[in-house]
Coordinates of C-alpha atoms and ligand atoms in Angstrom, one line a residue:
X254 CA -36.9 -26.7 -27.7
X255 CA -40.4 -28.1 -28.1
X256 CA -41.0 -31.6 -26.3
X257 CA -37.6 -31.6 -24.8
X258 CA -37.2 -30.5 -21.1
X259 CA -34.3 -28.2 -21.3
X260 CA -31.5 -27.6 -18.8
X261 CA -31.9 -24.3 -16.5
X262 CA -28.4 -22.5 -16.3
X263 CA -28.6 -19.8 -13.7
X264 CA -26.0 -17.1 -14.1
X265 CA -25.1 -14.9 -11.4
X266 CA -23.9 -11.2 -11.7
X267 CA -20.3 -11.9 -11.2
X268 CA -20.2 -14.9 -14.0
X269 CA -20.5 -12.6 -16.9
X270 CA -18.3 -14.9 -19.5
X271 CA -19.5 -16.7 -22.6
X272 CA -17.3 -19.2 -21.8
X273 CA -18.1 -20.1 -18.3
X274 CA -18.2 -23.7 -17.3
X275 CA -21.8 -24.0 -17.1
X276 CA -22.7 -22.8 -20.6
X277 CA -19.4 -24.1 -22.5
X278 CA -20.5 -26.9 -24.8
X279 CA -24.1 -26.6 -24.2
X280 CA -26.9 -26.6 -27.1
X281 CA -28.9 -23.3 -27.3
X282 CA -31.7 -25.0 -28.1
X283 CA -31.7 -27.3 -25.0
X284 CA -30.6 -24.7 -22.8
X285 CA -32.4 -21.4 -20.5
X286 CA -30.3 -19.1 -19.0
X287 CA -31.6 -17.6 -16.0
X288 CA -30.3 -14.2 -14.9
X289 CA -31.8 -12.6 -11.8
X290 CA -31.5 -9.0 -10.1
X291 CA -32.4 -9.8 -6.5
X292 CA -33.0 -7.8 -3.5
X293 CA -31.0 -10.2 -1.2
X294 CA -28.0 -9.9 -3.2
X295 CA -28.3 -6.0 -3.6
X296 CA -28.7 -5.5 0.2
X297 CA -27.0 -8.4 2.3
X298 CA -24.7 -5.4 2.6
X299 CA -25.4 -2.1 1.4
X300 CA -23.1 -1.8 -1.4
X301 CA -21.8 1.1 -2.8
X302 CA -24.6 2.4 -5.3
X303 CA -21.8 2.3 -8.2
X304 CA -21.5 -1.5 -7.3
X305 CA -24.9 -2.1 -7.8
X306 CA -25.0 -0.2 -11.1
X307 CA -22.0 -1.9 -12.3
X308 CA -23.3 -5.3 -11.7
X309 CA -26.8 -4.7 -13.0
X310 CA -26.0 -2.9 -16.1
X311 CA -23.1 -5.5 -17.0
X312 CA -25.8 -8.0 -16.3
X313 CA -28.2 -6.6 -18.7
X314 CA -25.8 -6.2 -21.2
X315 CA -24.4 -9.6 -21.0
X316 CA -28.0 -10.9 -21.6
X317 CA -28.6 -9.0 -24.9
X318 CA -25.2 -10.2 -25.9
X319 CA -26.1 -13.9 -25.2
X320 CA -29.6 -13.6 -26.9
X321 CA -27.8 -11.7 -29.9
X322 CA -26.0 -14.9 -29.8
X323 CA -29.1 -17.2 -30.0
X324 CA -29.5 -18.1 -26.3
X325 CA -32.7 -18.3 -24.9
X326 CA -32.5 -15.8 -21.7
X327 CA -35.1 -15.7 -18.7
X328 CA -34.0 -12.3 -17.3
X329 CA -35.8 -11.2 -14.0
X330 CA -35.5 -7.4 -13.2
X331 CA -35.5 -6.1 -9.8
X332 CA -38.9 -4.4 -10.7
X333 CA -40.5 -7.5 -11.6
X334 CA -43.8 -7.5 -9.4
X335 CA -43.4 -11.7 -8.6
X336 CA -39.6 -11.3 -8.1
X337 CA -39.0 -13.7 -5.1
X338 CA -35.7 -11.5 -4.2
X339 CA -33.4 -14.4 -3.5
X340 CA -31.5 -16.8 -5.8
X341 CA -33.3 -19.8 -4.5
X342 CA -36.4 -18.3 -4.5
X343 CA -35.8 -17.5 -8.5
X344 CA -34.8 -20.5 -9.5
X345 CA -37.9 -22.3 -7.8
X346 CA -40.1 -19.9 -10.1
X347 CA -37.9 -20.7 -12.8
X348 CA -38.2 -24.2 -12.3
X349 CA -42.0 -23.9 -12.4
X350 CA -42.0 -21.9 -15.8
X351 CA -39.5 -24.2 -17.6
X352 CA -39.6 -27.7 -15.9
X353 CA -36.2 -28.5 -16.6
X354 CA -34.6 -31.8 -16.6
X355 CA -31.4 -30.6 -14.9
X356 CA -30.0 -27.1 -13.5
X357 CA -26.6 -26.5 -14.1
X358 CA -24.4 -23.8 -12.1
X359 CA -20.7 -22.8 -12.0
X360 CA -19.7 -22.6 -8.2
X361 CA -20.9 -19.2 -6.9
X362 CA -17.8 -17.1 -5.7
X363 CA -18.9 -16.2 -2.1
X364 CA -19.2 -19.0 0.7
X365 CA -23.0 -17.5 1.7
X366 CA -24.1 -18.3 -1.9
X367 CA -22.5 -21.6 -1.9
X368 CA -24.2 -22.6 1.0
X369 CA -27.5 -21.7 -0.4
X370 CA -26.8 -23.8 -3.8
X371 CA -25.7 -26.7 -1.9
X372 CA -29.3 -27.1 -0.9
X373 CA -30.9 -27.0 -4.3
X374 CA -30.7 -30.9 -4.9
X375 CA -33.1 -31.3 -1.7
X376 CA -35.0 -28.4 -2.5
X377 CA -35.6 -29.3 -6.5
X378 CA -36.9 -32.4 -7.7
X379 CA -34.4 -32.1 -10.9
X380 CA -30.7 -32.9 -11.0
X381 CA -28.4 -30.3 -10.1
X382 CA -24.7 -30.0 -11.1
X383 CA -22.3 -27.5 -9.7
X384 CA -19.3 -26.8 -12.0
X385 CA -15.6 -25.9 -11.0
X386 CA -15.2 -22.4 -11.8
X387 CA -12.0 -22.5 -14.3
X388 CA -11.7 -19.2 -15.0
X389 CA -9.0 -19.0 -12.3
X390 CA -5.6 -20.8 -12.9
X391 CA -5.7 -23.0 -9.5
X392 CA -8.9 -25.0 -8.6
X393 CA -10.1 -24.9 -5.1
X394 CA -9.1 -28.5 -4.7
X395 CA -5.6 -27.9 -6.4
X396 CA -5.3 -25.2 -3.6
X397 CA -6.1 -27.4 -0.8
X398 CA -3.8 -29.8 -2.1
X399 CA -1.0 -27.5 -2.0
X400 CA -2.1 -26.1 1.3
X401 CA -2.4 -29.4 3.1
X402 CA 0.5 -30.4 5.4
X403 CA 2.3 -27.1 5.1
X404 CA 3.4 -25.5 8.2
X405 CA 3.0 -21.9 6.8
X406 CA 1.4 -20.6 3.5
X407 CA 2.7 -18.1 2.0
X408 CA 2.0 -16.1 -1.3
X409 CA 5.7 -16.6 -2.9
X410 CA 5.7 -20.1 -2.9
X411 CA 2.4 -20.7 -4.4
X412 CA 3.0 -17.8 -6.8
X413 CA 6.2 -19.5 -8.3
X414 CA 3.7 -23.0 -8.6
X415 CA 1.5 -20.7 -10.8
X416 CA 4.3 -19.3 -12.7
X417 CA 5.4 -22.8 -13.5
X418 CA 1.8 -23.8 -14.2
X419 CA 1.0 -21.1 -16.5
X420 CA 4.4 -20.8 -18.3
X421 CA 4.2 -17.1 -17.9
X422 CA 7.8 -15.3 -17.5
X423 CA 9.7 -18.7 -17.7
X424 CA 12.5 -19.6 -19.8
X425 CA 13.5 -23.3 -19.8
X426 CA 11.9 -24.1 -16.5
X427 CA 13.5 -20.8 -14.7
X428 CA 12.0 -17.2 -14.2
X429 CA 12.9 -14.5 -16.6
X430 CA 15.4 -12.4 -15.7
X431 CA 16.8 -14.8 -13.2
X432 CA 14.7 -13.7 -10.1
X433 CA 10.8 -14.6 -9.4
X434 CA 10.2 -11.1 -7.7
X435 CA 11.0 -7.6 -8.5
X436 CA 9.2 -6.0 -5.9
X437 CA 12.2 -4.0 -4.9
X438 CA 12.5 -1.8 -7.8
X439 CA 8.7 -1.1 -7.6
X440 CA 8.8 1.0 -4.5
X441 CA 9.5 4.5 -5.9
X442 CA 7.9 7.4 -4.1
X443 CA 6.1 9.8 -6.1
X444 CA 8.2 12.5 -7.8
X445 CA 6.8 15.9 -7.5
X446 CA 3.8 16.5 -9.5
X447 CA 3.3 12.6 -10.7
X448 CA 0.1 12.1 -12.7
X449 CA -0.6 9.2 -15.1
X450 CA -2.7 9.4 -18.5
X451 CA -6.3 9.3 -17.9
X452 CA -8.1 5.9 -18.4
X453 CA -10.7 4.8 -20.6
X454 CA -14.1 6.3 -19.3
X455 CA -17.0 5.0 -21.1
X456 CA -20.0 6.9 -21.3
X457 CA -22.9 5.3 -20.0
X458 CA -25.5 4.0 -22.7
X459 CA -29.2 4.1 -22.7
X460 CA -29.3 0.5 -20.8
X461 CA -27.0 2.0 -18.0
X462 CA -28.8 5.3 -17.7
X463 CA -32.2 3.2 -17.0
X464 CA -30.1 1.3 -14.5
X465 CA -28.7 4.6 -13.0
X466 CA -32.1 6.1 -12.4
X467 CA -33.1 2.3 -10.9
X468 CA -30.2 2.6 -8.3
X469 CA -30.6 6.2 -7.5
X470 CA -34.6 5.8 -6.7
X471 CA -34.0 2.2 -4.8
X472 CA -30.7 2.7 -3.2
X473 CA -30.7 6.2 -2.0
X474 CA -29.7 5.1 1.4
X475 CA -26.5 3.3 0.0
X476 CA -23.0 4.8 0.4
X477 CA -21.3 6.5 -2.3
X478 CA -21.7 8.9 -5.1
X479 CA -23.5 7.2 -8.1
X480 CA -22.4 9.4 -10.9
X481 CA -20.3 10.1 -12.8
X482 CA -20.4 6.5 -13.4
X483 CA -17.4 5.2 -15.7
X484 CA -16.9 1.5 -15.2
X485 CA -16.6 -0.9 -18.5
X486 CA -19.9 -2.6 -18.3
X487 CA -19.4 -4.7 -21.6
X488 CA -16.4 -7.0 -22.5
X489 CA -16.1 -4.6 -25.6
X490 CA -15.5 -1.8 -23.4
X491 CA -13.2 -3.7 -20.9
X492 CA -11.2 -4.7 -23.5
X493 CA -10.6 -0.8 -24.7
X494 CA -9.8 -0.3 -20.9
X495 CA -7.4 -2.9 -21.0
X496 CA -5.7 -1.8 -24.4
X497 CA -5.3 1.6 -22.8
X498 CA -3.7 0.3 -19.6
X499 CA -1.3 -1.7 -21.4
X500 CA -0.4 1.2 -24.0
X501 CA -0.1 4.0 -21.6
X502 CA 0.4 2.8 -18.1
X503 CA 1.8 -0.8 -17.9
X504 CA 5.4 0.7 -18.4
X505 CA 5.4 2.3 -15.0
X506 CA 2.8 0.2 -13.2
X507 CA 5.7 -1.3 -11.1
X508 CA 7.7 1.7 -10.4
X509 CA 4.8 3.7 -8.7
X510 CA 2.8 0.6 -7.6
X511 CA 3.2 2.1 -4.0
X512 CA 3.0 5.5 -4.4
X513 CA 0.3 7.8 -3.6
X514 CA -0.8 11.5 -4.9
X515 CA -3.5 13.6 -3.5
X516 CA -6.5 13.6 -5.9
X517 CA -4.6 11.4 -8.4
X518 CA -6.8 8.4 -7.6
X519 CA -5.7 5.7 -10.7
X520 CA -2.3 6.6 -11.1
X521 CA -0.7 4.0 -13.0
X522 CA -2.9 1.0 -11.6
X523 CA -5.0 -0.8 -14.2
X524 CA -8.4 -0.2 -13.0
X525 CA -9.3 -3.6 -14.3
X526 CA -10.4 -5.7 -11.2
X527 CA -14.0 -4.9 -11.6
X528 CA -13.8 -6.2 -15.0
X529 CA -11.9 -9.3 -14.2
X530 CA -14.0 -9.9 -11.0
X531 CA -17.3 -9.9 -12.8
X532 CA -16.0 -12.0 -16.0
X533 CA -15.5 -9.5 -18.5
X534 CA -12.0 -9.8 -18.9
X535 CA -9.8 -13.3 -18.6
X536 CA -7.2 -13.1 -16.2
X537 CA -4.7 -15.3 -18.1
X538 CA -5.4 -13.3 -21.3
X539 CA -4.3 -10.2 -19.4
X540 CA -1.2 -11.6 -18.2
X541 CA -0.6 -12.8 -21.6
X542 CA -0.8 -9.4 -22.9
X543 CA 1.7 -7.8 -20.2
X544 CA 4.2 -10.7 -21.1
X545 CA 3.9 -9.8 -24.6
X546 CA 4.4 -6.3 -23.9
X547 CA 7.8 -7.3 -22.2
X548 CA 9.1 -9.2 -25.0
X549 CA 8.0 -6.4 -27.4
X550 CA 10.1 -4.2 -25.4
X551 CA 7.2 -2.0 -24.6
X552 CA 7.7 -2.5 -20.7
X553 CA 10.2 -3.5 -18.3
X554 CA 10.3 -6.7 -16.6
X555 CA 9.6 -5.2 -13.0
X556 CA 6.4 -3.6 -14.3
X557 CA 5.2 -6.8 -16.2
X558 CA 6.5 -9.5 -13.5
X559 CA 4.6 -6.9 -10.7
X560 CA 1.3 -6.7 -12.7
X561 CA 1.4 -10.9 -13.3
X562 CA 2.3 -11.3 -9.8
X563 CA -0.8 -9.5 -8.7
X564 CA -3.3 -11.8 -10.8
X565 CA -1.5 -15.2 -10.8
X566 CA 0.1 -14.5 -7.3
X567 CA -2.1 -12.8 -5.1
X568 CA -5.3 -13.0 -6.7
X569 CA -5.4 -16.5 -6.9
X570 CA -3.9 -17.0 -3.7
X571 CA -6.3 -15.2 -1.8
X572 CA -9.1 -17.0 -3.6
X573 CA -7.8 -20.2 -2.6
X574 CA -6.8 -19.2 0.9
X575 CA -10.5 -18.1 1.1
X576 CA -12.0 -21.4 0.3
X577 CA -9.4 -23.0 2.9
X578 CA -10.3 -21.1 5.6
X579 CA -14.1 -20.5 5.7
X580 CA -16.1 -20.3 7.3
X581 CA -13.5 -19.6 10.2
X582 CA -11.7 -16.6 8.3
X583 CA -15.1 -14.5 8.6
X584 CA -15.1 -14.8 12.3
X585 CA -11.4 -14.6 13.2
X586 CA -10.1 -12.0 15.4
X587 CA -6.8 -13.0 16.3
X588 CA -5.8 -9.7 17.9
X589 CA -9.0 -9.2 20.0
X590 CA -9.8 -6.0 18.2
X591 CA -13.0 -4.5 19.8
X592 CA -13.3 -0.8 18.8
X593 CA -16.1 0.5 16.9
X594 CA -15.4 1.7 13.0
X595 CA -14.7 5.6 13.4
X596 CA -17.4 7.6 11.4
X597 CA -14.8 9.0 9.0
X598 CA -14.5 5.6 7.2
X599 CA -18.1 6.6 5.7
X600 CA -18.0 10.7 5.9
X601 CA -14.0 11.3 5.1
X602 CA -14.5 14.2 7.6
X603 CA -10.8 13.9 9.6
X604 CA -7.9 16.0 9.7
X605 CA -6.0 12.8 8.8
X606 CA -5.4 14.1 5.2
X607 CA -4.6 10.5 4.1
X608 CA -7.4 8.9 5.0
X609 CA -9.7 11.9 4.0
X610 CA -8.5 11.5 0.3
X611 CA -8.5 7.8 0.3
X612 CA -12.2 7.9 1.7
X613 CA -13.2 10.8 -1.0
X614 CA -11.8 8.4 -3.6
X615 CA -14.0 5.6 -2.2
X616 CA -17.0 7.5 -2.2
X617 CA -16.7 9.0 -5.5
X618 CA -15.3 6.1 -7.5
X619 CA -16.1 3.2 -5.4
X620 CA -12.3 2.4 -5.8
X621 CA -9.2 3.1 -4.0
X622 CA -5.8 1.7 -5.2
X623 CA -4.0 -1.2 -3.1
X624 CA -1.7 1.1 -0.8
X625 CA -4.4 3.4 -0.1
X626 CA -6.6 0.1 1.1
X627 CA -3.6 -1.6 2.6
X628 CA -1.4 1.0 4.1
X629 CA -3.8 4.0 5.0
X630 CA -7.4 2.4 5.7
X631 CA -6.4 -1.1 6.5
X632 CA -3.3 -0.1 8.8
X633 CA -5.4 2.6 10.9
X634 CA -7.9 0.0 11.4
X635 CA -5.5 -2.2 12.5
X636 CA -3.3 -0.1 14.8
X637 CA -6.5 1.4 16.2
X638 CA -7.9 -2.2 17.0
X639 CA -11.0 -1.7 15.0
X640 CA -13.5 -4.9 15.2
X641 CA -12.6 -7.1 12.1
X642 CA -16.4 -7.6 11.2
X643 CA -16.9 -3.8 11.3
X644 CA -14.0 -3.5 8.9
X645 CA -14.7 -5.9 6.9
X646 CA -18.1 -4.8 6.5
X647 CA -16.7 -1.5 5.3
X648 CA -14.4 -2.9 2.7
X649 CA -17.3 -5.2 1.1
X650 CA -19.6 -2.4 1.1
X651 CA -17.5 0.5 -0.5
X652 CA -15.7 -1.1 -3.5
X653 CA -17.1 -1.8 -6.9
X654 CA -14.7 -4.6 -7.2
X655 CA -15.4 -6.0 -3.7
X656 CA -16.5 -9.8 -3.4
X657 CA -16.0 -11.9 -0.3
X658 CA -13.7 -14.4 -1.5
X659 CA -11.1 -11.8 -2.5
X660 CA -12.2 -9.0 0.1
X661 CA -12.0 -11.0 3.1
X662 CA -8.5 -12.5 2.9
X663 CA -7.1 -9.1 1.9
X664 CA -9.0 -7.2 4.9
X665 CA -9.1 -10.1 7.7
X666 CA -5.5 -11.5 6.9
X667 CA -3.6 -9.1 5.0
X668 CA -4.7 -6.0 6.7
X669 CA -5.9 -6.9 10.0
X670 CA -3.9 -10.2 11.0
X671 CA -7.2 -11.1 12.4
X672 CA -6.0 -14.7 11.1
X673 CA -3.1 -14.6 13.4
X674 CA -0.4 -15.1 10.7
X675 CA -1.7 -17.7 8.7
X676 CA -1.6 -15.5 5.4
X677 CA 1.3 -13.2 6.1
X678 CA 4.3 -13.6 8.3
X679 CA 3.9 -10.1 10.4
X680 CA 1.2 -7.3 10.3
X681 CA 1.4 -4.7 8.4
X682 CA 1.5 -2.0 11.0
X683 CA 3.2 1.1 10.2
X684 CA 3.5 4.8 11.6
X685 CA 3.1 7.7 9.6
X686 CA 6.8 7.6 8.2
X687 CA 5.9 5.0 5.7
X688 CA 2.9 7.3 4.4
X689 CA 5.0 10.1 4.4
X690 CA 7.8 8.8 2.2
X691 CA 5.3 7.4 -0.2
X692 CA 2.8 10.1 -0.7
X693 CA 2.5 13.8 -0.8
X694 CA -0.3 13.5 1.9
X695 CA 1.6 14.5 4.8
X696 CA 3.2 18.0 3.8
X697 CA -0.3 19.7 4.0
X698 CA -1.8 17.8 6.7
X699 CA -2.8 19.2 9.9
X700 CA -1.1 16.5 11.6
X701 CA 2.7 16.1 11.3
X702 CA 4.8 12.6 11.5
X703 CA 8.0 14.7 12.8
X704 CA 6.1 15.4 15.7
X705 CA 5.8 12.6 17.9
X706 CA 3.6 13.2 20.5
X707 CA 0.9 15.5 21.6
X708 CA -1.9 17.0 19.6
X709 CA 0.0 17.9 16.5
X710 CA 1.4 14.5 16.4
X711 CA 0.7 12.3 13.2
X712 CA -1.9 9.7 15.0
X713 CA -0.4 6.8 13.0
X714 CA 3.0 7.1 15.0
X715 CA 1.5 7.2 18.5
X716 CA -1.1 4.5 17.4
X717 CA 1.7 2.3 16.2
X718 CA 3.5 2.4 19.3
X719 CA 0.2 1.6 21.4
X720 CA -0.5 -1.3 18.8
X721 CA 3.1 -2.9 19.5
X722 CA 2.7 -2.4 23.3
X723 CA -0.8 -3.9 23.3
X724 CA 0.5 -7.0 21.5
X725 CA 3.8 -7.4 23.0
X726 CA 3.0 -10.9 24.3
X727 CA 2.1 -12.2 20.5
X728 CA 4.8 -10.1 18.4
X729 CA 7.8 -9.8 20.5
X730 CA 8.7 -13.3 19.4
X731 CA 8.0 -12.7 15.7
X732 CA 11.5 -12.6 14.3
X733 CA 10.2 -10.3 11.5
X734 CA 8.6 -7.5 14.0
X735 CA 10.4 -8.6 17.4
X736 CA 13.3 -6.5 17.3
X737 CA 11.1 -3.3 17.0
X738 CA 10.8 -3.8 20.6
X739 CA 14.6 -3.2 21.4
X740 CA 14.2 0.6 20.0
X741 CA 10.8 0.9 22.3
X742 CA 12.4 -0.4 25.5
X743 CA 15.3 2.0 24.8
X744 CA 13.1 5.1 24.9
X745 CA 12.8 6.6 28.1
X746 CA 9.8 5.9 30.3
X747 CA 8.3 9.5 30.0
X748 CA 8.8 9.3 26.2
X749 CA 6.9 6.2 26.2
X750 CA 4.4 7.2 28.4
X751 CA 3.6 10.4 26.1
X752 CA 3.2 8.1 23.1
X753 CA 0.8 5.8 24.8
X754 CA -1.1 8.9 26.3
X755 CA -1.2 10.7 22.9
X756 CA -2.7 7.3 21.5
X757 CA -5.1 6.9 24.0
X758 CA -6.4 10.4 23.9
X759 CA -6.9 10.1 20.1
X760 CA -8.7 6.9 20.6
X761 CA -10.8 8.3 22.9
X762 CA -11.9 11.2 20.5
X763 CA -12.8 9.1 17.9
X764 CA -16.7 9.1 16.9
X765 CA -18.1 5.9 16.2
X766 CA -20.1 5.3 13.0
X767 CA -23.7 5.1 13.7
X768 CA -25.4 1.9 12.7
X769 CA -26.8 1.3 9.7
X770 CA -24.2 2.4 7.0
X771 CA -23.3 -1.2 6.2
X772 CA -26.3 -3.2 7.0
X773 CA -29.9 -2.4 6.9
X774 CA -31.8 -3.0 10.3
Ligands
FAD999 P1 -3.8 -3.0 -10.1 O1 -2.9 -2.2 -9.1 O2 -3.7 -2.7 -11.4 O3 -3.5 -4.6 -10.2 C1 -3.9 -5.7 -11.2 C2 -4.6 -6.5 -10.8 O4 -4.2 -7.7 -9.7 C3 -5.9 -6.1 -9.9 O5 -7.2 -5.7 -11.1 C4 -6.6 -7.2 -9.3 O6 -7.1 -8.4 -10.0 C5 -5.3 -7.9 -8.8 N1 -4.8 -7.7 -7.5 C6 -3.8 -6.9 -7.1 N2 -3.6 -7.0 -5.7 C7 -4.6 -8.0 -5.1 C8 -4.9 -8.3 -4.1 N3 -4.0 -8.1 -3.0 N4 -5.7 -9.4 -4.1 C9 -6.3 -10.1 -5.1 N5 -6.0 -9.5 -6.3 C10 -5.0 -8.3 -6.6 N6 -9.2 -6.6 -4.8 C11 -10.3 -7.0 -5.2 O7 -10.4 -7.0 -6.2 N7 -11.5 -7.0 -4.4 C12 -11.5 -6.4 -3.2 O8 -12.4 -6.3 -2.5 C13 -10.6 -6.3 -2.6 N8 -10.2 -5.6 -1.4 C14 -9.1 -5.4 -0.7 C15 -8.8 -4.9 0.5 C16 -7.5 -4.6 1.0 C17 -7.7 -4.4 2.6 C18 -6.3 -4.7 0.4 C19 -5.4 -4.4 0.9 C20 -6.6 -5.2 -1.1 C21 -8.0 -5.5 -1.6 N9 -8.0 -5.7 -3.1 C22 -9.1 -6.1 -3.4 C23 -6.9 -5.9 -3.8 C24 -6.5 -4.5 -4.5 O9 -6.4 -3.5 -3.4 C25 -7.3 -4.3 -5.7 O10 -7.5 -5.5 -6.6 C26 -6.8 -3.3 -6.4 O11 -6.8 -2.0 -5.8 C27 -7.7 -3.1 -7.6 O12 -7.2 -1.8 -8.7 P2 -6.6 -2.3 -10.2 O13 -7.3 -3.2 -10.8 O14 -6.1 -1.0 -10.5 O15 -5.4 -3.1 -9.5
DLZ1000 C1 -23.0 -8.1 -5.9 C2 -24.3 -8.5 -6.6 C3 -25.4 -7.6 -6.7 C4 -25.3 -6.4 -6.0 N1 -26.6 -7.7 -7.0 C5 -26.8 -9.3 -8.0 C6 -27.9 -9.5 -8.1 O1 -29.1 -8.9 -8.1 N2 -27.9 -10.7 -9.1 C7 -27.0 -11.4 -9.0 O2 -27.0 -12.4 -9.9 N3 -25.5 -11.0 -8.7 C8 -25.8 -10.0 -7.9 N4 -24.5 -9.5 -7.4 C9 -23.4 -10.5 -7.5 C10 -23.2 -11.7 -6.7 O3 -23.6 -11.4 -5.4 C11 -22.4 -12.6 -6.9 O4 -22.7 -13.4 -7.9 C12 -22.5 -13.5 -5.8 O5 -22.1 -13.2 -4.6 C13 -21.3 -14.7 -6.0 O6 -21.2 -15.8 -5.2
SF4_1001 FE1 -1.5 10.6 7.4 FE2 -0.2 11.4 9.5 FE3 0.5 12.0 7.2 FE4 -1.6 13.5 8.1 S1 0.7 13.4 8.7 S2 -1.2 12.7 6.1 S3 -2.6 11.5 9.4 S4 0.2 10.1 7.5

């Protein structure tokens, strides 16, 4: 690099992809890659300990991988005494060290970081170029073009566009099997004793063990168990996890997608979201592998279409939706929910067995599967009227796969209806009957879904009616949910009063979480 000013390429903790847009086509002898462990990112919310360990370990492995491939990598560790502890501060220091002719960065995934990066051209003397993140099938601009002028945005319509664009499960321009969506086959309750083959759980190597020590020391007051830590931290490990998923669990992925079983934390889910979100796995490649499994007769269409829909449908859709509606989405509170987050979201100490088990899995694994997130933890927060900010912070803290671009639309819009219906046509509110049908939680719960009111009633029932009654003005006219009011209005007045009293007594008995779990100071 002698004599020639290099290009500085900052690579963020969720950009661990060799073919990243800002790296692709670059000459190694003309490039300095900058990677930074910074306090600001590790603590803007107090992430689960495993999430910090995952990012730092994967970053360190990726840096080694790049160096082995001949790249020049400037890696700043958290304990570097001169660490400025912010992306901008570290890029400024690196600019002094390397005197770059330009800074090239792939667009950050989160609004907060993008805002900071957009100030770089004014802060730094050299050119700053921001590259679109083409690890997604649809660019932010493409989603905007699709969304502009539509009265309603719905995942299903967008998903069909993504199927056509990608060619996945398409035959002569038509959907494989004649239908776009096989969700109706993907709602099987768990049969007795349902369990799945164990996923691939890599052993921590020396790099990960060093990171685990660092996290134990520096982030002791953050939520969650640090060990056992079993997330893939390299592309090779992530690929092995994917191989095992395709060979052993994809075939049942669809059928049991919505099932919940006490103590069975993974079931037939892929457990690949962390690896996809930080860049170790390519989403399109995974979809192609799923499609091949269908063509080879190794997995049925309902499983394969379901898996592909989660990735090129939901994942792409929420990402576009996030950028389309930010920054307003982070402030939305259409249901005027004002209650504090109950303490049991952090401690798991509640007699509600579904919540206790979901929080346990969250604490132990930095993971809970979709239906636990949506229909247990999200649904409770919705019908109990918990303030969206508190719920959003919680979800951003506790999951190893949580980055705001994917967390916020799922929480604010899908689970809490805080966007007032921009993402979903109705709130995902449900009584305990849904959880009872789709899980084995209720049989051994201290509450019962068949008891409707009073202190033994499953709280989800009375809270559901309380929610519906609180929001009658808004929801009665909604054609997908409004007819529920006919059932409610048919009940006699005493029964309705009992429901509402039971809900109110329950809500009054909730202990709010103490400050400081999600954010410092
Ligand atoms: P699988 O069930 O195996 O699904 C396969 C893949 O599809 C996932 O790895 C993921 O990449 C994608 N996917 C599935 N559903 C969604 C979805 N709704 N949105 C985006 N991608 C999806 N996912 C995150 O990655 N980060 C989050 O912070 C996050 N927060 C959520 C919060 C709530 C309230 C809800 C309801 C869902 C949230 N999800 C989030 C979506 C989903 O729950 C997780 O992606 C999934 O549980 C990850 O586990 P898995 O890899 O085993 O997924
Ligand atoms: C989540 C996270 C954490 C905990 N720490 C870092 C870090 O120290 N350095 C880094 O580059 N990235 C980290 N990340 C991921 C970033 O928060 C993520 O890249 C941005 O939010 C994307 O906008
Ligand atoms: Fe959850 Fe209600 Fe079932 Fe208990 S009875 S596990 S609280 S749904």
